[in-house]
PDB file of C-alpha atoms in Angstrom:
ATOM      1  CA  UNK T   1     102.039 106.842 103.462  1.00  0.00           C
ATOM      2  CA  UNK T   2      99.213 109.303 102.390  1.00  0.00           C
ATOM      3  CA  UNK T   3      95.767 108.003 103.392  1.00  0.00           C
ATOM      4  CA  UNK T   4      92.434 109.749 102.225  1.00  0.00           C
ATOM      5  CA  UNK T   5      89.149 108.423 104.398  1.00  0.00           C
ATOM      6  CA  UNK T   6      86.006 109.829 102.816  1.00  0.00           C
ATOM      7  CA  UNK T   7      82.697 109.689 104.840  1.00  0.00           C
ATOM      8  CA  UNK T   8      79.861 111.278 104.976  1.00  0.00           C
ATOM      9  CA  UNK T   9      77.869 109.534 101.712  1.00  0.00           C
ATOM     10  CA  UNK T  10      74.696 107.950 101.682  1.00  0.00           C
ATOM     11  CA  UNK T  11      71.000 108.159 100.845  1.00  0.00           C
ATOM     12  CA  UNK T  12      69.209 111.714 100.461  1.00  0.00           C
ATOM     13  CA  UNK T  13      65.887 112.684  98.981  1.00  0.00           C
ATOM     14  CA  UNK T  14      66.370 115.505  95.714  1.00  0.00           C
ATOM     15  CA  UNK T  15      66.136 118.565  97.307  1.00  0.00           C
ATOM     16  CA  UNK T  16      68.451 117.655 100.100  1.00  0.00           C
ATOM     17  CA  UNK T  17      71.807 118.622 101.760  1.00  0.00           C
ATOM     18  CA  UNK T  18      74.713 116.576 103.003  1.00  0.00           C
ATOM     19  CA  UNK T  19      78.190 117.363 103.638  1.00  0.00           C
ATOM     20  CA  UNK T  20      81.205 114.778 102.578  1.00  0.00           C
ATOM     21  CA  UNK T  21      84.452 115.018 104.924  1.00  0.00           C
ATOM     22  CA  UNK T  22      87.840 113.555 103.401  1.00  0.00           C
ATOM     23  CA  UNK T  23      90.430 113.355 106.441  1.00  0.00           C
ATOM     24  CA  UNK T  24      93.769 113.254 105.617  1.00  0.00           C
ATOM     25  CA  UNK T  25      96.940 111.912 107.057  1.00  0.00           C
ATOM     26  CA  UNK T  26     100.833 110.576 105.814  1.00  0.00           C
ATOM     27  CA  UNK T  27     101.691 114.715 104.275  1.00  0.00           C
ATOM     28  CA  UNK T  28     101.934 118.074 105.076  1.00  0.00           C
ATOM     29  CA  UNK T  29      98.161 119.153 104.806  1.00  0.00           C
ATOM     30  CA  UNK T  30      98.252 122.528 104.028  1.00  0.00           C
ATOM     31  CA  UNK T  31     100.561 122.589 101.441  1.00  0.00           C
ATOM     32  CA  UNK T  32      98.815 120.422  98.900  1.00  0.00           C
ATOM     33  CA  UNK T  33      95.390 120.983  96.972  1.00  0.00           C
ATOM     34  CA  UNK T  34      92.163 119.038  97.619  1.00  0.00           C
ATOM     35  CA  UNK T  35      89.913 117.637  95.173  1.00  0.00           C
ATOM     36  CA  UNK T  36      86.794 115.976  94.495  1.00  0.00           C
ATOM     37  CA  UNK T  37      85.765 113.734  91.780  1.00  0.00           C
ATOM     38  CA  UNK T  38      82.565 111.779  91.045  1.00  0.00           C
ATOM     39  CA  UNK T  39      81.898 108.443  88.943  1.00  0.00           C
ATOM     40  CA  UNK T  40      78.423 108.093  88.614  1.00  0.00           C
ATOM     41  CA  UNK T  41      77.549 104.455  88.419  1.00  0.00           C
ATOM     42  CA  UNK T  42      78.836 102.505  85.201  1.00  0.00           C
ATOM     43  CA  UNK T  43      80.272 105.996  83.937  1.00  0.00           C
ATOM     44  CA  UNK T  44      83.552 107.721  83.600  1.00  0.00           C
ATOM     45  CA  UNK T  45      85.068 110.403  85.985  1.00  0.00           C
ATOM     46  CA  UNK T  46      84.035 113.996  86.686  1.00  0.00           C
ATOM     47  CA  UNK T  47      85.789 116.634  88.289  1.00  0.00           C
ATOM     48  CA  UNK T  48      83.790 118.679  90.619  1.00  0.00           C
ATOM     49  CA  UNK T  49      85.618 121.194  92.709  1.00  0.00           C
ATOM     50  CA  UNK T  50      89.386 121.830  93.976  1.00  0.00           C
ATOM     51  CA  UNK T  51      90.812 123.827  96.640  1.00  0.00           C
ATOM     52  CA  UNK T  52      94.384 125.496  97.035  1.00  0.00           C
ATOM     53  CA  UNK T  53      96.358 124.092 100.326  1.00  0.00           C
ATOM     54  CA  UNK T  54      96.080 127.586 101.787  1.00  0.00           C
ATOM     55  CA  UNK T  55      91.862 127.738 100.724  1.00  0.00           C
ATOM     56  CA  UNK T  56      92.758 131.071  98.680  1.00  0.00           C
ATOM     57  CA  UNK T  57      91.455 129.477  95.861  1.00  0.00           C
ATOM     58  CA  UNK T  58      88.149 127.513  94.907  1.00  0.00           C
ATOM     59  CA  UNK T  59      87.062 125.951  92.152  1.00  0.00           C
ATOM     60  CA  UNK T  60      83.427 124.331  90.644  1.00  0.00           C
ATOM     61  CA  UNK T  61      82.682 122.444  87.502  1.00  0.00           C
ATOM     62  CA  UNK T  62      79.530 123.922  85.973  1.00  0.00           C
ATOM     63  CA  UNK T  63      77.069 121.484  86.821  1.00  0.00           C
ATOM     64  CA  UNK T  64      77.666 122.282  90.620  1.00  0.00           C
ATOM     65  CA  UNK T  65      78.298 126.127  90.855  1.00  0.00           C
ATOM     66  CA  UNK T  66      75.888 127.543  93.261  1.00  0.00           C
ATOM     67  CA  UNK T  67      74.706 124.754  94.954  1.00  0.00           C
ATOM     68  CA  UNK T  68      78.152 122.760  96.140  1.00  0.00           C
ATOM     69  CA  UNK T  69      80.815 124.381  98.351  1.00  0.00           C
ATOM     70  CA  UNK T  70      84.489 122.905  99.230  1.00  0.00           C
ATOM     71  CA  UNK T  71      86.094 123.822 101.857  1.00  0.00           C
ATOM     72  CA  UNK T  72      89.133 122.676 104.204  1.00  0.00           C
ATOM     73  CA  UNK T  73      90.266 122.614 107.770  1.00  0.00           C
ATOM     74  CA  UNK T  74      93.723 122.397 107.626  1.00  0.00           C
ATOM     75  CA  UNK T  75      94.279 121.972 111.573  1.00  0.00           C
ATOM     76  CA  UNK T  76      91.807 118.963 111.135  1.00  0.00           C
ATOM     77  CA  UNK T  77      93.813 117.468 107.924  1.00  0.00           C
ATOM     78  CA  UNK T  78      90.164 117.343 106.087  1.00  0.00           C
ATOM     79  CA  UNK T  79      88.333 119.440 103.429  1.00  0.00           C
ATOM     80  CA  UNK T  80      84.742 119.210 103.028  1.00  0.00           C
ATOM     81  CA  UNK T  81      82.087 119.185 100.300  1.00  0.00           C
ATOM     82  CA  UNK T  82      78.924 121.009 101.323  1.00  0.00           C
ATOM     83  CA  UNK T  83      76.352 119.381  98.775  1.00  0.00           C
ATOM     84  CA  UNK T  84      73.320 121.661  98.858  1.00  0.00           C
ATOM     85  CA  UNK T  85      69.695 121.314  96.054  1.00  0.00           C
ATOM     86  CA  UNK T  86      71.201 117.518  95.883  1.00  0.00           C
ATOM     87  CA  UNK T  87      69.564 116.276  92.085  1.00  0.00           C
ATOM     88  CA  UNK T  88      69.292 112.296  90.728  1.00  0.00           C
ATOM     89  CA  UNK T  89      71.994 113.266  88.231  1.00  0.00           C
ATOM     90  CA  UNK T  90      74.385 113.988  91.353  1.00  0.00           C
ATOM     91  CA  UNK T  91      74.081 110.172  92.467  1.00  0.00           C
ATOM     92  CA  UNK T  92      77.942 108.913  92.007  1.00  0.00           C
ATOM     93  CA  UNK T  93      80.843 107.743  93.920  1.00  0.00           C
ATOM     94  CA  UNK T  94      82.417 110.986  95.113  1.00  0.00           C
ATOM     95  CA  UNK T  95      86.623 110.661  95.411  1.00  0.00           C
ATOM     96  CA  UNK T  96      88.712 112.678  97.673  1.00  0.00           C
ATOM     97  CA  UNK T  97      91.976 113.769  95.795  1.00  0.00           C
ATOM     98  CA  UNK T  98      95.307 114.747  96.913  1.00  0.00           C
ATOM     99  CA  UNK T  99      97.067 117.822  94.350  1.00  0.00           C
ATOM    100  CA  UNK T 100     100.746 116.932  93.690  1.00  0.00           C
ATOM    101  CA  UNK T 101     101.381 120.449  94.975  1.00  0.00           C
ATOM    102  CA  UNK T 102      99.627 123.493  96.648  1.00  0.00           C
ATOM    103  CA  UNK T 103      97.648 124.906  93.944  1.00  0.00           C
ATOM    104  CA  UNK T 104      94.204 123.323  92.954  1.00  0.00           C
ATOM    105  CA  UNK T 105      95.198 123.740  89.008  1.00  0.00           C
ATOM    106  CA  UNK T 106      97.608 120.554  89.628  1.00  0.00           C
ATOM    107  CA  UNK T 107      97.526 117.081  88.958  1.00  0.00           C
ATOM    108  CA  UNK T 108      95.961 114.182  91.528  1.00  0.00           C
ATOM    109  CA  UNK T 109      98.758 112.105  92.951  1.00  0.00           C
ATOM    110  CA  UNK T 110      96.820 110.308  95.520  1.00  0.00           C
ATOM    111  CA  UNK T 111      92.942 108.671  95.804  1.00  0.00           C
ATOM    112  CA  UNK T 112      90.862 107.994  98.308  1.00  0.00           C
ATOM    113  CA  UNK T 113      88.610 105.238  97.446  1.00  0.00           C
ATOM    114  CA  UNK T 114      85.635 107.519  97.869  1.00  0.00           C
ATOM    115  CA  UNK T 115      82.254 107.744  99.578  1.00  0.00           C
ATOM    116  CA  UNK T 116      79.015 106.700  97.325  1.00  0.00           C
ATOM    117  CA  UNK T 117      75.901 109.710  97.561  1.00  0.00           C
ATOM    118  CA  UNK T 118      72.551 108.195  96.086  1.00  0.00           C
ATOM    119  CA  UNK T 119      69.792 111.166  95.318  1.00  0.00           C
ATOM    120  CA  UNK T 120      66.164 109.351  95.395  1.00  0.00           C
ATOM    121  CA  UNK T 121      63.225 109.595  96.291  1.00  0.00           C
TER     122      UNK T 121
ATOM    123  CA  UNK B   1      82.619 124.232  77.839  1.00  0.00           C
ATOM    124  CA  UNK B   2      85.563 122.513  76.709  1.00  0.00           C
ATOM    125  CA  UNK B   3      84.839 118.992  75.178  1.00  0.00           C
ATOM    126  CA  UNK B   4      87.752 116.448  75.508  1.00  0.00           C
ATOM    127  CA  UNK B   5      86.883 112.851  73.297  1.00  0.00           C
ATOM    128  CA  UNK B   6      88.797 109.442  73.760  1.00  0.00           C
ATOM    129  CA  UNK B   7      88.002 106.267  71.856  1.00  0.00           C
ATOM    130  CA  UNK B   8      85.450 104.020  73.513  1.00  0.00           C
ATOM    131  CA  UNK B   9      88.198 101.304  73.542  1.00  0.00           C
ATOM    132  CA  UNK B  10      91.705 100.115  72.545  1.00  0.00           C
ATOM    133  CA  UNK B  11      92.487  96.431  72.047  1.00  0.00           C
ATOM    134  CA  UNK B  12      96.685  95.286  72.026  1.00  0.00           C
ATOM    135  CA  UNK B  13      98.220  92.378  72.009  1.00  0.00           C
ATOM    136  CA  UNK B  14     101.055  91.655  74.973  1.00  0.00           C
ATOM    137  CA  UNK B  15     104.505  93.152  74.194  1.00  0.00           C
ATOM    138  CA  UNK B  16     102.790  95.553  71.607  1.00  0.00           C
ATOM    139  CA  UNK B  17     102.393  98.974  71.853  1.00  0.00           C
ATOM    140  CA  UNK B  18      99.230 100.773  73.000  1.00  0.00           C
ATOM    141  CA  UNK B  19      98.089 104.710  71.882  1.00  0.00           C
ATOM    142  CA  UNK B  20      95.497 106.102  73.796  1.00  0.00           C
ATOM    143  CA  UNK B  21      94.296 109.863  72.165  1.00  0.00           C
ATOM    144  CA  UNK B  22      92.564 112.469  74.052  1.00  0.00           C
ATOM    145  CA  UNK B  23      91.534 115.697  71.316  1.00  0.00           C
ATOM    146  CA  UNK B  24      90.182 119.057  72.132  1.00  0.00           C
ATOM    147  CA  UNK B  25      90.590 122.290  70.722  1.00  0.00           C
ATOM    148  CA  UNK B  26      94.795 123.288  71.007  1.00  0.00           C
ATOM    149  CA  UNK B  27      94.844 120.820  73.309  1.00  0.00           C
ATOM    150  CA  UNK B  28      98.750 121.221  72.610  1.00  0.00           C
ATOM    151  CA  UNK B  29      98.644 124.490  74.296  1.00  0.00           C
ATOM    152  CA  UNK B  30      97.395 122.959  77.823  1.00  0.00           C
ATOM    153  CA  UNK B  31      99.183 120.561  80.062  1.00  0.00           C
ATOM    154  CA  UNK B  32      97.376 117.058  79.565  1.00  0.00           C
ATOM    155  CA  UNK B  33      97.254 114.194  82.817  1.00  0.00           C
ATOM    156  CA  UNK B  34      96.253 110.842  82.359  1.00  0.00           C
ATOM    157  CA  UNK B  35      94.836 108.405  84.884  1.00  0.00           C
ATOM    158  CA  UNK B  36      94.627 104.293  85.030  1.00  0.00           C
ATOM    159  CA  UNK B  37      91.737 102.876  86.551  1.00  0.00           C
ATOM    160  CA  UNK B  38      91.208  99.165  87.043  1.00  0.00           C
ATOM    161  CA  UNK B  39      87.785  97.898  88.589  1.00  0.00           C
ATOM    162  CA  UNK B  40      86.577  98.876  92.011  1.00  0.00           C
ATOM    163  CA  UNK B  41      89.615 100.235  92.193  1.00  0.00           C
ATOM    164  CA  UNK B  42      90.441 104.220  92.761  1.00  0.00           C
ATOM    165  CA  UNK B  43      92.112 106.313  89.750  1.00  0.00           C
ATOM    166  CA  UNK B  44      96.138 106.002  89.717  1.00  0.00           C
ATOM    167  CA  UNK B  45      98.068 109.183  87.897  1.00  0.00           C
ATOM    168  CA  UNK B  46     100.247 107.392  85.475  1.00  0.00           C
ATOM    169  CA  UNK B  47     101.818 110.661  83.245  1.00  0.00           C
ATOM    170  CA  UNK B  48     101.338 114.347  83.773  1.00  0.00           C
ATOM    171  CA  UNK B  49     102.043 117.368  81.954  1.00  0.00           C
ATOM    172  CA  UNK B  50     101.719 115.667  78.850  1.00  0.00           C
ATOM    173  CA  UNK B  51     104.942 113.446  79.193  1.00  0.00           C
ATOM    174  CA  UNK B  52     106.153 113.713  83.133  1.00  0.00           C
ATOM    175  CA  UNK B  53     105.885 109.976  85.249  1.00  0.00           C
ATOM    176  CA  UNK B  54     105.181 110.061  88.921  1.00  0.00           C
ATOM    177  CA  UNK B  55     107.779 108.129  90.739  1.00  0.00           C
ATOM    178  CA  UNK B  56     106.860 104.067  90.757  1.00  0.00           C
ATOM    179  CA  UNK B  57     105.460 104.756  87.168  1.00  0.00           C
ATOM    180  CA  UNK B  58     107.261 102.242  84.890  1.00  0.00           C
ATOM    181  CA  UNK B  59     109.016 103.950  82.009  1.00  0.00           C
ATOM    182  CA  UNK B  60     106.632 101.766  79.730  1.00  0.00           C
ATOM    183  CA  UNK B  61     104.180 105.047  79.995  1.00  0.00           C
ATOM    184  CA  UNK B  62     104.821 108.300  77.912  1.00  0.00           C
ATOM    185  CA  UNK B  63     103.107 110.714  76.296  1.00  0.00           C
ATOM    186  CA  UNK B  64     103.270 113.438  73.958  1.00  0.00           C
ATOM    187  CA  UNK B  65     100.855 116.708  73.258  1.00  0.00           C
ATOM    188  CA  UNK B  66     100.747 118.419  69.902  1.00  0.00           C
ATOM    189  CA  UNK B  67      97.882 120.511  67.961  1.00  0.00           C
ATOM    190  CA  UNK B  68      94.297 118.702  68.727  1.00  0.00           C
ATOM    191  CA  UNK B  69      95.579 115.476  70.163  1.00  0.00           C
ATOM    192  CA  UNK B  70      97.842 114.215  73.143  1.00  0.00           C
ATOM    193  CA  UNK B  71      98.484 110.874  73.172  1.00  0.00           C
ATOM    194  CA  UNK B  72      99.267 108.444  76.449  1.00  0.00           C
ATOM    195  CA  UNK B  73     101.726 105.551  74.937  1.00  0.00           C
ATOM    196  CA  UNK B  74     102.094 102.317  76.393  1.00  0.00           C
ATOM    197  CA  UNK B  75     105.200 100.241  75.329  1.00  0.00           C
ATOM    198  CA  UNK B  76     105.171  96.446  75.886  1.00  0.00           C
ATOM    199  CA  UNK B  77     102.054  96.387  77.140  1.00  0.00           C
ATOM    200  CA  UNK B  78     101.089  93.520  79.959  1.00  0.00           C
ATOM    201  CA  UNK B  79      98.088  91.794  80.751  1.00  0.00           C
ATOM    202  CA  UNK B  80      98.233  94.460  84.041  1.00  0.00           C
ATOM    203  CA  UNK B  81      97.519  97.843  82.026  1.00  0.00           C
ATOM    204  CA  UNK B  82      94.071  96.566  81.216  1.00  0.00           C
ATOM    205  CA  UNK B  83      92.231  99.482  82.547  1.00  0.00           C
ATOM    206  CA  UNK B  84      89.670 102.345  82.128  1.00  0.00           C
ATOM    207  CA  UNK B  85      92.668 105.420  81.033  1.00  0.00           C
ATOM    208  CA  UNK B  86      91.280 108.940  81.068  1.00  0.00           C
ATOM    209  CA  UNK B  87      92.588 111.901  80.232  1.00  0.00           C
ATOM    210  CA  UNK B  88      92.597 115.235  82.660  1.00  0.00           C
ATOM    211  CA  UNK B  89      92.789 118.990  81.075  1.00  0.00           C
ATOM    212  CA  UNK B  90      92.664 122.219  82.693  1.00  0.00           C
ATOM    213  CA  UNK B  91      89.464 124.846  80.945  1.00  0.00           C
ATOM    214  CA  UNK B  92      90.790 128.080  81.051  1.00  0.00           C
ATOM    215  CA  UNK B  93      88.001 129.627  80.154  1.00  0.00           C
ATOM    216  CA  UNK B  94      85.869 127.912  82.685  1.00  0.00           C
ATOM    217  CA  UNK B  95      88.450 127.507  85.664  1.00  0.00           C
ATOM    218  CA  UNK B  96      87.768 123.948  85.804  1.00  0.00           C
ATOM    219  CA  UNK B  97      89.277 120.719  84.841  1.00  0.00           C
ATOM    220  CA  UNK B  98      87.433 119.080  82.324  1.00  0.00           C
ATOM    221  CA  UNK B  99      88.263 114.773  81.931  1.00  0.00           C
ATOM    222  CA  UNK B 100      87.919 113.142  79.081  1.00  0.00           C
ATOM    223  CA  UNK B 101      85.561 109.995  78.162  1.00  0.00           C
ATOM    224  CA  UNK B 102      87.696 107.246  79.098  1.00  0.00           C
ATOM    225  CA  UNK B 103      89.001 104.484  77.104  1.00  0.00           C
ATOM    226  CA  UNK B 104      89.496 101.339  78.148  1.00  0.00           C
ATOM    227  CA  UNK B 105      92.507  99.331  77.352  1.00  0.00           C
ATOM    228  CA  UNK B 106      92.053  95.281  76.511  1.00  0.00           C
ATOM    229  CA  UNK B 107      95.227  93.265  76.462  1.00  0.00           C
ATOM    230  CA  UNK B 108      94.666  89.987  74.233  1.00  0.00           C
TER     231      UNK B 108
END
């Protein structure tokens, strides 16, 4: 059974940095693409970067190029999301995604149920 | 950036049929995913590629993708499908995937 166990969320001033972790189990790690994808509160969903299963590839929705960074470890099962100039507007339940195959451009099979970030002062 | 619009909301009676749109520009040219989402619940991929169904899907989900509009159809719909639906699109020109707005689906 594939699991996703985000961690890593919580409460950070604007301005500030934290790092998600999404570890993985139940499938081959490295041959699937990771995802992550926010919900701020009361809104819909919004994809915010992918990864390919071998990390060739990355990819960032505008709003976080330059200041967000993915990344995966795949002898620890778990890919990352470096959060860095963290803004109010970032505030949102951030998902963990499993691709249905290697590369990032694929669809999201599996969920985790995701790890909530709140940006205030 | 590529905008991607779904109705607000879509009411059906039980046993009717449901038909959820998601336009863009060509959206017929891209491969369209959708996603159910009940409450407090995480997303659950329900058709992809425009008209594919993940295995445990019910063949009550299909889809179709043509010109500015794909649509997500759901035949004999059941109090269960009440959801949040959204639909998922790869921007070429950005490198990103783009969803759409969300609609959510009341069964009467």
């Amino acid at each position: 059974e594939v699991q996703l166990l985000e961690s890593g969320g919580g409460l950070i001033q604007p301005g500030g940095s934290l790092r998600l972790s999404c570890a993985a189990s139940g499938f081959t790690f490295s041959g699937f693409a990771m995802t992550w994808v926010r919900q701020a509160p009361g809104k819909g969903l919004e994809w915010v970067s992918g990864i390919s299963g071998s990390a060739a590839y990355t990819y960032y929705a505008d709003p976080v190029k330059g200041r967000f960074t993915i990344s995966r470890d795949n002898s620890k099962n778990t890919v990352y999301l470096q959060m860095n100039s963290l803004r109010p507007e970032d505030t949102a339940v951030y998902h963990c995604a499993k691709g249905i195959e290697e590369a990032a451009t694929n669809p999201l099979g599996n969920w985790g149920q995701g790890t909530l970030v709140t940006v205030s002062s | 950036s590529y905008v991607v619009t779904q109705p607000p909301s879509v009411s059906v009676a039980p046993g009717q049929t449901a038909r959820i749109t998601c336009g863009a520009n060509k959206i017929g040219s891209r491969s369209v995913h959708w996603y159910h989402q009940k409450p407090g619940q995480a997303p659950v991929l329900v058709v992809y590629d425009d008209s594919d169904r993940p295995s445990g899907i019910p063949e009550r989900f299909s889809g179709s993708n043509s010109g500015n509009t794909a649509t997500l159809i759901i035949s004999r719909v059941e109090a269960g499908d009440e959801a949040d639906y959204y639909c998922q699109v790869w921007d070429t020109s950005g490198d990103q995937y783009v969803f759409g707005t969300g609609t959510k689906v009341t069964v009467l």
